[in-house]
Coordinates of C-alpha atoms and ligand atoms in Angstrom, one line a residue:
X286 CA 5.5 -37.6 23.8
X287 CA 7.4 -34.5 23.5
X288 CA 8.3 -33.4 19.9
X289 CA 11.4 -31.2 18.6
X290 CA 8.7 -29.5 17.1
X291 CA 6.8 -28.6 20.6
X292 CA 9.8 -27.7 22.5
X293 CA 10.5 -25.3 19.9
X294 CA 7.3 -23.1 19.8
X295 CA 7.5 -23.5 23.5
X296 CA 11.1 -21.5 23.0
X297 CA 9.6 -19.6 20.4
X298 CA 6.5 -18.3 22.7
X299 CA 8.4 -17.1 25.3
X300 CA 7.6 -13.5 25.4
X301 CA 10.5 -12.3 27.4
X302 CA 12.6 -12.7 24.6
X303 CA 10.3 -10.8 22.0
X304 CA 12.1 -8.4 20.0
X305 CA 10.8 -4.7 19.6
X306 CA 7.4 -4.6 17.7
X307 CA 4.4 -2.8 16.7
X308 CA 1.0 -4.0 15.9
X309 CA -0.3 -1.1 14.0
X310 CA -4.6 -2.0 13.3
X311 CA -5.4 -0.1 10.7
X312 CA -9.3 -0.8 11.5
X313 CA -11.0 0.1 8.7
X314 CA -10.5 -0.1 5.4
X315 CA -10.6 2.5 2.4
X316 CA -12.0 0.0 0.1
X317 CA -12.4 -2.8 -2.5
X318 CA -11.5 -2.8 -5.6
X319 CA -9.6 -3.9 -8.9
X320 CA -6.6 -1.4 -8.0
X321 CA -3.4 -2.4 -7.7
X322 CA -0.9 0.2 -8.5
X323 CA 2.6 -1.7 -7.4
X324 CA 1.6 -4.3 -10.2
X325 CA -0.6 -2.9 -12.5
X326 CA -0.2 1.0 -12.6
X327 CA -2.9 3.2 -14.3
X328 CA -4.3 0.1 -15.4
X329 CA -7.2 -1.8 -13.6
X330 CA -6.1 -4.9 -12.2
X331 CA -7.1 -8.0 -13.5
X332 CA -8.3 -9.1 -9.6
X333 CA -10.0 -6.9 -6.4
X334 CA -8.5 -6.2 -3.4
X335 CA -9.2 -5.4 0.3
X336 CA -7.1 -1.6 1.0
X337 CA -6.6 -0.5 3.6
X338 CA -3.8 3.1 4.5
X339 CA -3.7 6.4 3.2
X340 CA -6.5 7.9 1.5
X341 CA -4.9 9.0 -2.1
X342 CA -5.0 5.4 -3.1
X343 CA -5.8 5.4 -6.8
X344 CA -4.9 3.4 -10.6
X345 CA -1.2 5.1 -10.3
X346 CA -0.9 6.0 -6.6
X347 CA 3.0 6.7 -5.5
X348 CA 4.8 7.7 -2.3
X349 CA 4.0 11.5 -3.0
X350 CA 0.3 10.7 -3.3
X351 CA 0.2 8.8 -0.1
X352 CA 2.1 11.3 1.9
X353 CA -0.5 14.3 1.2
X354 CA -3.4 11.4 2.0
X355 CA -5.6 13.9 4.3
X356 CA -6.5 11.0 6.5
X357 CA -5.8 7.1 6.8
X358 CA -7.6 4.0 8.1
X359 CA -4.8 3.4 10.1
X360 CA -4.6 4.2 14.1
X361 CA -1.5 6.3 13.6
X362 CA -2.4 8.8 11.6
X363 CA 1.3 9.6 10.6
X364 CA 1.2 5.9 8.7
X365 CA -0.3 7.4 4.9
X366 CA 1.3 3.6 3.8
X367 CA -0.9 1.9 1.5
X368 CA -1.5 -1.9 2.6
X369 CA -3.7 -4.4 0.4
X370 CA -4.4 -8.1 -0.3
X371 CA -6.8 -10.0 -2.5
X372 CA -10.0 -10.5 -0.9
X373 CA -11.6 -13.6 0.0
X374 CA -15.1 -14.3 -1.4
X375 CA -17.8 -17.0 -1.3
X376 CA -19.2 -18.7 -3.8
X377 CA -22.7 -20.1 -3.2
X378 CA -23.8 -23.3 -5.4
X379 CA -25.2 -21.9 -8.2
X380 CA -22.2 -19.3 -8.7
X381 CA -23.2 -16.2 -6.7
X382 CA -20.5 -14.8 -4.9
X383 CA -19.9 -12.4 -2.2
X384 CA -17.4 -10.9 -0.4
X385 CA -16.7 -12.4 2.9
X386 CA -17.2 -10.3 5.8
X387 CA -13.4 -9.1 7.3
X388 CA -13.8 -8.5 11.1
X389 CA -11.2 -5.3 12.3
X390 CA -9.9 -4.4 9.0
X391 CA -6.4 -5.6 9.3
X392 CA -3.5 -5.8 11.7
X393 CA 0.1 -5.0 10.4
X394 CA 2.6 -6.3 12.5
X395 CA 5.6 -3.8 12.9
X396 CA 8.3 -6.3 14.1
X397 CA 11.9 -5.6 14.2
X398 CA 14.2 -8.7 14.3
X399 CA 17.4 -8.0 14.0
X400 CA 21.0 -9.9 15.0
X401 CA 23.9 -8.7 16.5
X402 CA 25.3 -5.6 15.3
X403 CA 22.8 -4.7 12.8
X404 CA 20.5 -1.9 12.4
X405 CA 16.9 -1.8 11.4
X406 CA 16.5 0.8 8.9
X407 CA 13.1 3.3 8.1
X408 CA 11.5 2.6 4.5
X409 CA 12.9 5.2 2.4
X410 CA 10.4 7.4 0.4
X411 CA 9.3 5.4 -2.7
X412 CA 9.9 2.4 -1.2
X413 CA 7.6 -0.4 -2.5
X414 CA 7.7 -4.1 -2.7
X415 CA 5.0 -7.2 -2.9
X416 CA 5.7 -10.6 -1.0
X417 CA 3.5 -13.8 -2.2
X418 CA 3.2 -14.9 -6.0
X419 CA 0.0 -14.2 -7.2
X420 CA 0.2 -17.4 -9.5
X421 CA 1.2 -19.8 -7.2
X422 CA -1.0 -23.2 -6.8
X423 CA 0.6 -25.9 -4.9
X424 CA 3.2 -26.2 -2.0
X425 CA 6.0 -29.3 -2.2
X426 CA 7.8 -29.3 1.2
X427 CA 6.9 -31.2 4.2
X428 CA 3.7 -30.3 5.7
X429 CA 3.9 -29.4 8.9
X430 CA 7.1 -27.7 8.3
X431 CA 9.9 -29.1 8.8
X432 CA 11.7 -27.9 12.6
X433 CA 13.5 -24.3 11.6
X434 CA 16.8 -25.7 13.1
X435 CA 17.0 -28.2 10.6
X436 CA 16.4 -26.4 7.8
X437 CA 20.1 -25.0 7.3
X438 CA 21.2 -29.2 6.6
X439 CA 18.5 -29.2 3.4
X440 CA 18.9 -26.5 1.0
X441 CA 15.7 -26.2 -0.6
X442 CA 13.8 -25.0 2.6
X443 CA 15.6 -22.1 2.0
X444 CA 15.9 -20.8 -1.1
X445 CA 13.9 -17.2 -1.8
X446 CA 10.8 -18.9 -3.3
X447 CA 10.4 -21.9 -0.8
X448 CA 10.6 -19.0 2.4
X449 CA 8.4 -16.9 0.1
X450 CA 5.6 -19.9 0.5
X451 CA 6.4 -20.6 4.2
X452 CA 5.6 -16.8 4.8
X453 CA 2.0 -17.1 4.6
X454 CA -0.5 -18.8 6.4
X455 CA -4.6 -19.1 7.1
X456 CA -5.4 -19.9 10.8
X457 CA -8.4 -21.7 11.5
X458 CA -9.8 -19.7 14.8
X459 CA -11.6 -20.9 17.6
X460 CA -11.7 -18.7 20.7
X461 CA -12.5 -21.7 22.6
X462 CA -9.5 -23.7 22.4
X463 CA -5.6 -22.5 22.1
X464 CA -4.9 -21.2 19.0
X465 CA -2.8 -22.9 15.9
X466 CA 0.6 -20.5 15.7
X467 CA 1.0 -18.4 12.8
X468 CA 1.9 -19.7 9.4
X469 CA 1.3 -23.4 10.2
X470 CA -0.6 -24.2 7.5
X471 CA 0.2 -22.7 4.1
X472 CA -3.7 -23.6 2.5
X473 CA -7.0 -22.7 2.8
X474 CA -8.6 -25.4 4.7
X475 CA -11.5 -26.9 2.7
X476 CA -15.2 -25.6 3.7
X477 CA -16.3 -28.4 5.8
X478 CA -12.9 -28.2 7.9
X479 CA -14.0 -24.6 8.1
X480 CA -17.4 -25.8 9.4
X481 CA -16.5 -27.7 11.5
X482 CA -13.5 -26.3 13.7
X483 CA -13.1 -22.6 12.9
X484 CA -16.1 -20.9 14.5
X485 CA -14.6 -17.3 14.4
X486 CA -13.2 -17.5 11.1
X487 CA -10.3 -17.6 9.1
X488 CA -7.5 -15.2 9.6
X489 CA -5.1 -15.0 6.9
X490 CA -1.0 -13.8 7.8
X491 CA 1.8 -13.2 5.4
X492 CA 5.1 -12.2 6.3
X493 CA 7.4 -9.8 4.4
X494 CA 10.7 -10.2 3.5
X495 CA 13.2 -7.9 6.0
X496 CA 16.5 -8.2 4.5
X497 CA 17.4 -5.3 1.7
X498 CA 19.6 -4.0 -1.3
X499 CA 18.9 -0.3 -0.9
X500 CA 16.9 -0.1 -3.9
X501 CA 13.3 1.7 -3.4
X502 CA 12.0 -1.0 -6.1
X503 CA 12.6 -4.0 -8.4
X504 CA 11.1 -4.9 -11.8
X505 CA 9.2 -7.7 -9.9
X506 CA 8.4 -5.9 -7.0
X507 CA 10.3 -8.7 -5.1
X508 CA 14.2 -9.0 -5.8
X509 CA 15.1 -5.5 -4.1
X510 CA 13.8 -7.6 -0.7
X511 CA 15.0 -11.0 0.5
X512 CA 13.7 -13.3 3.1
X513 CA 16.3 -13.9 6.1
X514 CA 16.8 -17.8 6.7
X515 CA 14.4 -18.5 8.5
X516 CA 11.4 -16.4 7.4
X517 CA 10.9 -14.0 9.8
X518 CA 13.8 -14.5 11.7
X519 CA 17.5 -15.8 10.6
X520 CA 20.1 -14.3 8.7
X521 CA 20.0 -11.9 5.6
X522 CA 21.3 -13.2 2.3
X523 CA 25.2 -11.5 1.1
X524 CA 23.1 -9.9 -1.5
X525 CA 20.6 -8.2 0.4
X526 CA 22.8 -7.4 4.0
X527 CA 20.6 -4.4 5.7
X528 CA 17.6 -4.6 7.6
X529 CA 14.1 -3.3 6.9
X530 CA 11.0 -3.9 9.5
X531 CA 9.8 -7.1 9.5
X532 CA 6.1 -6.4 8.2
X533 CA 3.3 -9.0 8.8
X534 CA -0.5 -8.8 7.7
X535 CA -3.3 -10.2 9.5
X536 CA -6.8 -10.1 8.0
X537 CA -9.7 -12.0 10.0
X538 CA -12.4 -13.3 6.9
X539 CA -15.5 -14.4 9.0
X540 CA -16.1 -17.5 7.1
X541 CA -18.8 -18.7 9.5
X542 CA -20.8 -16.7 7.9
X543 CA -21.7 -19.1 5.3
X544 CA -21.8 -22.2 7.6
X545 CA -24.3 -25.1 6.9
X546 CA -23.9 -23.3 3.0
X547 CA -22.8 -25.5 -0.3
X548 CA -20.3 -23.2 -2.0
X549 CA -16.8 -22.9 -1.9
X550 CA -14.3 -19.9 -0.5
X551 CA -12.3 -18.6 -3.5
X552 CA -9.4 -15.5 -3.0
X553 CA -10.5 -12.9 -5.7
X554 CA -7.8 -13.9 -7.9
X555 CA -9.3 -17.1 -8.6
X556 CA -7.2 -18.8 -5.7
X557 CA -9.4 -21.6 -4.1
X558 CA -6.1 -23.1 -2.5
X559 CA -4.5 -20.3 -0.3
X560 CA -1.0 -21.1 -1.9
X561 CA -1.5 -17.3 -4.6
X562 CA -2.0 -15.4 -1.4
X563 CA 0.0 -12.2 -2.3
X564 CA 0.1 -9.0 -0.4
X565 CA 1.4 -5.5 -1.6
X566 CA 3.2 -2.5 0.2
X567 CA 3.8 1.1 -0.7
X568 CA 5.4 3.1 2.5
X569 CA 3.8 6.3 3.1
X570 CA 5.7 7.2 6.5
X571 CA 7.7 10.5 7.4
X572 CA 11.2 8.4 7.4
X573 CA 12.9 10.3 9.9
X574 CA 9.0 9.4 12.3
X575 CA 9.1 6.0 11.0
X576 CA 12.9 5.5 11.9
X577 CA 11.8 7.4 15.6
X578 CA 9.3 4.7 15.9
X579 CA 12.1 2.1 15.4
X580 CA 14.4 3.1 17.3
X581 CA 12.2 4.1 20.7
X582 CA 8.8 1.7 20.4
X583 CA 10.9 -0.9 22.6
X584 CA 7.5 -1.5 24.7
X585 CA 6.8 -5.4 25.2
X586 CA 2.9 -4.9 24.3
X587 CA 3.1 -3.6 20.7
X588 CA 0.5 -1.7 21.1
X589 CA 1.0 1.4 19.7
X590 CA -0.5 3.4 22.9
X591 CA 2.9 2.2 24.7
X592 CA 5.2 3.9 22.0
X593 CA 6.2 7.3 22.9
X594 CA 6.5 8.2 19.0
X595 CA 3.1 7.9 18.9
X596 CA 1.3 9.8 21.3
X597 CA -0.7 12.8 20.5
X598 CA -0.7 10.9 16.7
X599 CA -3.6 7.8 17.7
X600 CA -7.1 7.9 16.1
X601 CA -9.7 6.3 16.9
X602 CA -11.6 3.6 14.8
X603 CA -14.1 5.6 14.4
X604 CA -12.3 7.8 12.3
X605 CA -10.4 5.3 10.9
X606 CA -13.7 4.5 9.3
X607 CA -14.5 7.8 8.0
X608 CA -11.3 7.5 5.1
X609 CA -12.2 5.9 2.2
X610 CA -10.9 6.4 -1.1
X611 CA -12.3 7.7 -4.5
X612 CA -13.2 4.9 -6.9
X613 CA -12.3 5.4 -10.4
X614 CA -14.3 6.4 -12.8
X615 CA -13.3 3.9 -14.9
X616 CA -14.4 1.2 -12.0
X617 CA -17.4 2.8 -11.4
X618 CA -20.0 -0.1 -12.4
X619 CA -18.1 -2.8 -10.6
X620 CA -19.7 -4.4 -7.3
X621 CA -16.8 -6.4 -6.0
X622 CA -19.0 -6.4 -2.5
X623 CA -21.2 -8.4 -4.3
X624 CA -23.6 -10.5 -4.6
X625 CA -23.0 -10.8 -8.1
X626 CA -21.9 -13.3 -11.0
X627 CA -18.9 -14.7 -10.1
X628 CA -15.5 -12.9 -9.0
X629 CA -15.0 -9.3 -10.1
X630 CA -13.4 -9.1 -12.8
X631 CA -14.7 -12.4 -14.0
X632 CA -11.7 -13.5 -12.9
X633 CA -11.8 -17.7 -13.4
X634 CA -11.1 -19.8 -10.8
X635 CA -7.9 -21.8 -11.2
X636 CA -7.2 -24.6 -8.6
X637 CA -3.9 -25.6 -9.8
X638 CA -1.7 -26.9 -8.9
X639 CA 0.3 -26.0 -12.1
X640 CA 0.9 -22.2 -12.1
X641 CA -2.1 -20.1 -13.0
X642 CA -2.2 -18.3 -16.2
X643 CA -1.7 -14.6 -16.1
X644 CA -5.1 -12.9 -17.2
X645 CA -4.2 -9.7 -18.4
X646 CA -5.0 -6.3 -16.8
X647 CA -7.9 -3.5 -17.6
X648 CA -11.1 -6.0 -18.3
X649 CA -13.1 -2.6 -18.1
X650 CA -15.5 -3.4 -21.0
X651 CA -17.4 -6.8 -18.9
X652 CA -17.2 -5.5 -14.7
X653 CA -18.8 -8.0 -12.8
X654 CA -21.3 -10.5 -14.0
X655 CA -21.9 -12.4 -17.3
X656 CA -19.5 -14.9 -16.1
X657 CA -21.1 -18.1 -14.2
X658 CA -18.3 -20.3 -12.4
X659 CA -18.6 -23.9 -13.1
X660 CA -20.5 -25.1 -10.4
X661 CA -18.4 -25.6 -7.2
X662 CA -15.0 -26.9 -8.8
X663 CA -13.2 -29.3 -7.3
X664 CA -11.3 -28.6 -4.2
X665 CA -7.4 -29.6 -4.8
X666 CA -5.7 -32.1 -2.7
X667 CA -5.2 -30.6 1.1
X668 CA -4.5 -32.2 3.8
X669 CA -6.5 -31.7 6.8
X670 CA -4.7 -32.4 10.1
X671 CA -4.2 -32.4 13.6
X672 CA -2.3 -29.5 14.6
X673 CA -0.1 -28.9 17.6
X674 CA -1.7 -26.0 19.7
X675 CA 0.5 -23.0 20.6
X676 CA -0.2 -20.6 22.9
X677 CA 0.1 -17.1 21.5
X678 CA 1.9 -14.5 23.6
X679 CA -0.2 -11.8 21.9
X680 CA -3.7 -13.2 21.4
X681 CA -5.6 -10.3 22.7
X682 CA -8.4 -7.9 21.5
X683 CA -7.0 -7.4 18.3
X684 CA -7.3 -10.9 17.5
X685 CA -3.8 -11.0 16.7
X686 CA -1.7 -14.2 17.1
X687 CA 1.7 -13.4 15.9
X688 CA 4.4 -15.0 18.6
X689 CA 7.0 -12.1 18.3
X690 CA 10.0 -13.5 20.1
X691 CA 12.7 -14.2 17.6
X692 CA 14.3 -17.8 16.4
X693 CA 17.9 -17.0 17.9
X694 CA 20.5 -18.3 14.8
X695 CA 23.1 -18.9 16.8
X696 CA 21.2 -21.5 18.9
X697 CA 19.4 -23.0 15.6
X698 CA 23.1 -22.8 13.8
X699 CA 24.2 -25.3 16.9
X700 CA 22.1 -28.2 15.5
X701 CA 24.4 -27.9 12.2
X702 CA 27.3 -30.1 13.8
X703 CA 25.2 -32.4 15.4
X704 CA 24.6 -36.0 14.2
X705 CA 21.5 -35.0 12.4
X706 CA 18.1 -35.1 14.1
X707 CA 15.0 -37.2 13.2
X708 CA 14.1 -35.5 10.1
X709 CA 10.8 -34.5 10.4
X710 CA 9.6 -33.5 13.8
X711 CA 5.9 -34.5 15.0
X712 CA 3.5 -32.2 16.8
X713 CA 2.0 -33.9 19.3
X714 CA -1.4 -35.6 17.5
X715 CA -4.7 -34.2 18.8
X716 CA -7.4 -37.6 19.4
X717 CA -10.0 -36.6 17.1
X718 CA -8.3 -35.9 13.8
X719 CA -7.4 -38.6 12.9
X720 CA -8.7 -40.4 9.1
X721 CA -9.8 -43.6 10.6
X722 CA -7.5 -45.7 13.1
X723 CA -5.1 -42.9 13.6
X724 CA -4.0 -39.5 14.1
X725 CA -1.9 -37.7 11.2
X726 CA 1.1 -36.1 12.2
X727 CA 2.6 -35.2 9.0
X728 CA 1.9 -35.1 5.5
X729 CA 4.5 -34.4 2.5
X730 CA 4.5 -35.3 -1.3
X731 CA 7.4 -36.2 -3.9
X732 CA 7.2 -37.1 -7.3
X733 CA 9.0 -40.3 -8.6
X734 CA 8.8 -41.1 -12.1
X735 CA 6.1 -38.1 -12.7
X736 CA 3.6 -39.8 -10.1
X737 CA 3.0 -37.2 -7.6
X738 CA 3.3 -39.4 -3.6
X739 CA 1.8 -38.3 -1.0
X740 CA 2.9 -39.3 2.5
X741 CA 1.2 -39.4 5.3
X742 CA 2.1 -40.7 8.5
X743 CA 0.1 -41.4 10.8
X744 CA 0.2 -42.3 14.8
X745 CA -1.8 -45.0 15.9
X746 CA -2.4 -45.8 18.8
X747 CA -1.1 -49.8 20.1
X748 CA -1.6 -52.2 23.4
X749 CA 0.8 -54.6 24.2
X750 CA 0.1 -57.1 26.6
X751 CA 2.8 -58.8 27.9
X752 CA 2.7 -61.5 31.2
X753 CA 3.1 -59.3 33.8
X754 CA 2.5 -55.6 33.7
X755 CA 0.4 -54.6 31.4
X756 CA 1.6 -51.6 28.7
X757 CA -0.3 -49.3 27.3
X758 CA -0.4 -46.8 25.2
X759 CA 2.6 -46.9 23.2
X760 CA 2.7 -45.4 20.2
X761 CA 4.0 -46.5 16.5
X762 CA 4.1 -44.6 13.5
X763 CA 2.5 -45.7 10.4
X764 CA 3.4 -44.8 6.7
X765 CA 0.9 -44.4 4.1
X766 CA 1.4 -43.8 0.6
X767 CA -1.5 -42.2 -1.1
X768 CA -0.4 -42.5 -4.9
X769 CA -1.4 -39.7 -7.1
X770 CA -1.5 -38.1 -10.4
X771 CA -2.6 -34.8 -11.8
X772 CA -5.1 -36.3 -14.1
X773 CA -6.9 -39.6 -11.8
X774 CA -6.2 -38.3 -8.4
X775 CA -5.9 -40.8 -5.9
X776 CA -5.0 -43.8 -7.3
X777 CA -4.3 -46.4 -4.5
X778 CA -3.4 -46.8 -0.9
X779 CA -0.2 -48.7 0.8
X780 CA 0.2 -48.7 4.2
X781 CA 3.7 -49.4 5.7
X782 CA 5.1 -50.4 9.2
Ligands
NAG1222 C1 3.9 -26.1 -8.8 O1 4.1 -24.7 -9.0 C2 5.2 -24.4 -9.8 C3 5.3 -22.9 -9.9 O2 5.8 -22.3 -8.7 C4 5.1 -25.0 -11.2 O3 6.3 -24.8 -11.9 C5 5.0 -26.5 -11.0 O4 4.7 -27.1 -12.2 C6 3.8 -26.8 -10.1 N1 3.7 -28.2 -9.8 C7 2.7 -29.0 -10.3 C8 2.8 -30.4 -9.8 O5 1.9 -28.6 -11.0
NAG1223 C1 -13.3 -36.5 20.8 O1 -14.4 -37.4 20.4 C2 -15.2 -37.8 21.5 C3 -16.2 -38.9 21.0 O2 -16.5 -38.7 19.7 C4 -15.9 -36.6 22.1 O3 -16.7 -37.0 23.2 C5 -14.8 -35.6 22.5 O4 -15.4 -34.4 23.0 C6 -13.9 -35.3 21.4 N1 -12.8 -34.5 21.9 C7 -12.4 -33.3 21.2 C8 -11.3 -32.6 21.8 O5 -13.0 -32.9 20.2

């Protein structure tokens, strides 16, 4: 069975048609820490995070700061941009927790999608922005997403906050077999899933927005920036019409560290769920280099060796790994490497899936420890599936996955006339994933009359034998409906045919 949803990461995979990009590493990073001067400035943030850029990276770092950084953990060493994310840490049964090892410090995808006629612009100095929502707990579309050409026909796969939690993603990677494409699955897969089928790790992506208002900033850190249509591809909203680089972070957390141990993986703002993955930027390029880069690093490979802008300004990871930062005074007694007592900043874990509660900046008086987490909480309702594989043009040594050719708008805009598709496409089912008698394909929940459905459909497998030749193999799909509420859970099972 071939799926809309196959043929189109087979289109999407070709890398002939890949757009300009760079894949800058930025190998090391300059450290971990409650810092987060985009959100919180010259305040300690309420949560740690993994940084990674130019050197000057303090409470109340700006563009000026960055720009006189005297080194960066990035391979370019004109790139003084400041790149950070919360960190992903383990919790181990009776509440110690520890960072999880990150393999390559992180990759940030440079990619420049652009339509007809437009022009991708450098970041100006002071530009800033954040992409993700911190507070976020629980994701209501279709699960896997619904096919990109289709999304035009229902509204609400579009809007700014529903592309904002389609941007991210945590790929469960295993060398041995092809890899799941990027931002397929918008959770943190539970620990045993983890266990069992992601040997090297987790690597977490999250996608920018690329479409612009020409302000450096916005009160939020998010309205000066717009997703196009279609996440990373698509068409810019009337409000936000020119064209920024397409930034995507990769960070690979080496989860297998802690396989075989009870405990539970928790993002350092109290995230169990994957859904509050965040990410912050705050450029710290030359703008007429960066804009060089843009306009002559047309090389197929991304890697920055084949950009002409670049040579005679590479690094190596060694000295990448030389530029750290200064820590605070005022941050001086916190171990967010751990092992310690619970998250730094004894941050509390919140599973959601209403909207976390803000917990307030500069907890300087209690750093790390004095707070115990409940014992392992609760791990919120996520599907685990069978995934369609997709090979990755750009799975290579630096363990990136990204497919970088772009979703053309014009063919997806095609679709829009057209007596309407099957509404939710099916990857193809792999055997073994399957609950019980069948394989899921697809998995969605709505809420009737405040009970929360979930519904998953599921592929099974059915003979028929007729008189003469015998059939085999067909398939039917099967409709369950797992009833739910916030307070009891699952609540009862109907299957329908
Ligand atoms: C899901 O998150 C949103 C915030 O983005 C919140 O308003 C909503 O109540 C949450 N849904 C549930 C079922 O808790
Ligand atoms: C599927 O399960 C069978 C039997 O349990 C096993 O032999 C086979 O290797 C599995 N296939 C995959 C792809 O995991």
């Amino acid at each position: 069975m071939k799926s809309a949803a196959q043929l189109s990461a087979a289109a999407l995979l070709l890398s002939g048609a890949a757009d300009a990009f760079w894949r800058m590493p930025c190998t090391a990073r300059t450290g971990l820490a409650r810092i987060d001067p985009l959100v919180n400035p010259g305040q300690v943030s309420p949560h740690s995070h993994v940084i990674h850029g130019g050197k000057n990276f303090h409470l109340d770092t700006n563009y000026n700061d960055l720009v006189q950084s005297e080194c960066t953990s990035c391979r370019v060493t004109e790139d003084k941009s400041a790149y950070w994310t919360p960190a992903l840490n383990f919790i181990h049964e009776d509440g110690t927790t520890e960072v999880v090892p990150q393999i390559g410090g992180m990759l940030a995808y440079y990619l420049l999608f652009k339509n007809e006629g437009e022009k991708i612009e450098a970041f100006p100095p002071g530009f800033q922005m954040l992409a993700g929502d911190n507070r976020q707990r629980n994701f209501t579309l279709s699960f896997p997403d619904m096919e990109k050409s289709l999304w035009s026909q229902h509204p609400e796969e579009t809007t700014q906050k529903n592309l904002g939690l389609k941007a991210l993603g945590f790929n469960c990677l295993n060398y041995a077999i092809n890899p799941e494409p990027s931002m397929y699955r918008h959770f943190l897969p539970d620990k045993n899933y983890m266990d069992q089928h992601c040997p090297q790790g987790i690597r977490a992506e999250i996608f920018f927005p690329s479409c612009w208002n020409g302000e450096l900033d916005s009160p939020n850190h998010k309205d000066h920036v717009a997703y196009p249509d279609l996440v990373n591809g698509g068409k810019c909203p009337d409000s936000h019409p020119r064209r920024i680089p397409s930034l995507f972070y990769e960070t690979i957390w080496f989860t297998n560290k802690f396989n075989g141990k009870p405990g539970q993986f928790v993002f350092s703002n109290g995230d169990p769920t994957g859904y509050g993955y965040h990410a912050d930027f705050i450029n710290g390029w030359d703008q007429k280099f960066l804009q060089s880069a843009i306009d002559q690093c047309g090389n197929p490979s991304g890697k920055i060796e084949d950009c002409p802008v670049f040579q005679g300004h590479i690094q190596s990871e060694a000295d990448t790994a030389q530029c750290t930062f200064d820590v605070p005074e005022v941050l001086a007694k916190d171990n967010c490497d751990g092992p310690a007592d619970g998250l730094c900043g004894n941050v509390p874990i919140q599973a959601g899936p209403g909207y976390a509660t803000v917990i307030e900046p500069g907890n300087v008086e209690k750093p790390t420890g004095g707070y115990k987490p409940p014992h392992v909480t609760e791990q919120p309702a996520v599907p685990t599936l069978s995934y369609a594989p997709a090979r990755s043009a750009v799975t290579d040594e630096y363990g990136g996955g990204i497919s970088v050719a772009r979703v053309n708008h014009a063919n997806a805009g095609k679709n829009n006339g057209a007596a309407a598709p099957a509404p939710t496409p099916a990857p193809e089912a792999l055997p073994n994933q399957s609950t019980g008698k069948g394989s899921i394909i697809s998995t969605s929940t709505f809420t009737s009359a405040g009970v929360v459905y979930e519904v998953v459909i599921e592929e099974v497998p059915i003979y028929v034998t007729v008189d003469a030749p015998e059939k085999e193999g067909q398939v039917k799909r099967h409709y369950m409906h797992l009833r739910r509420d916030k307070e009891h859970g699952l609540l009862g099972k109907r299957h329908f045919h």
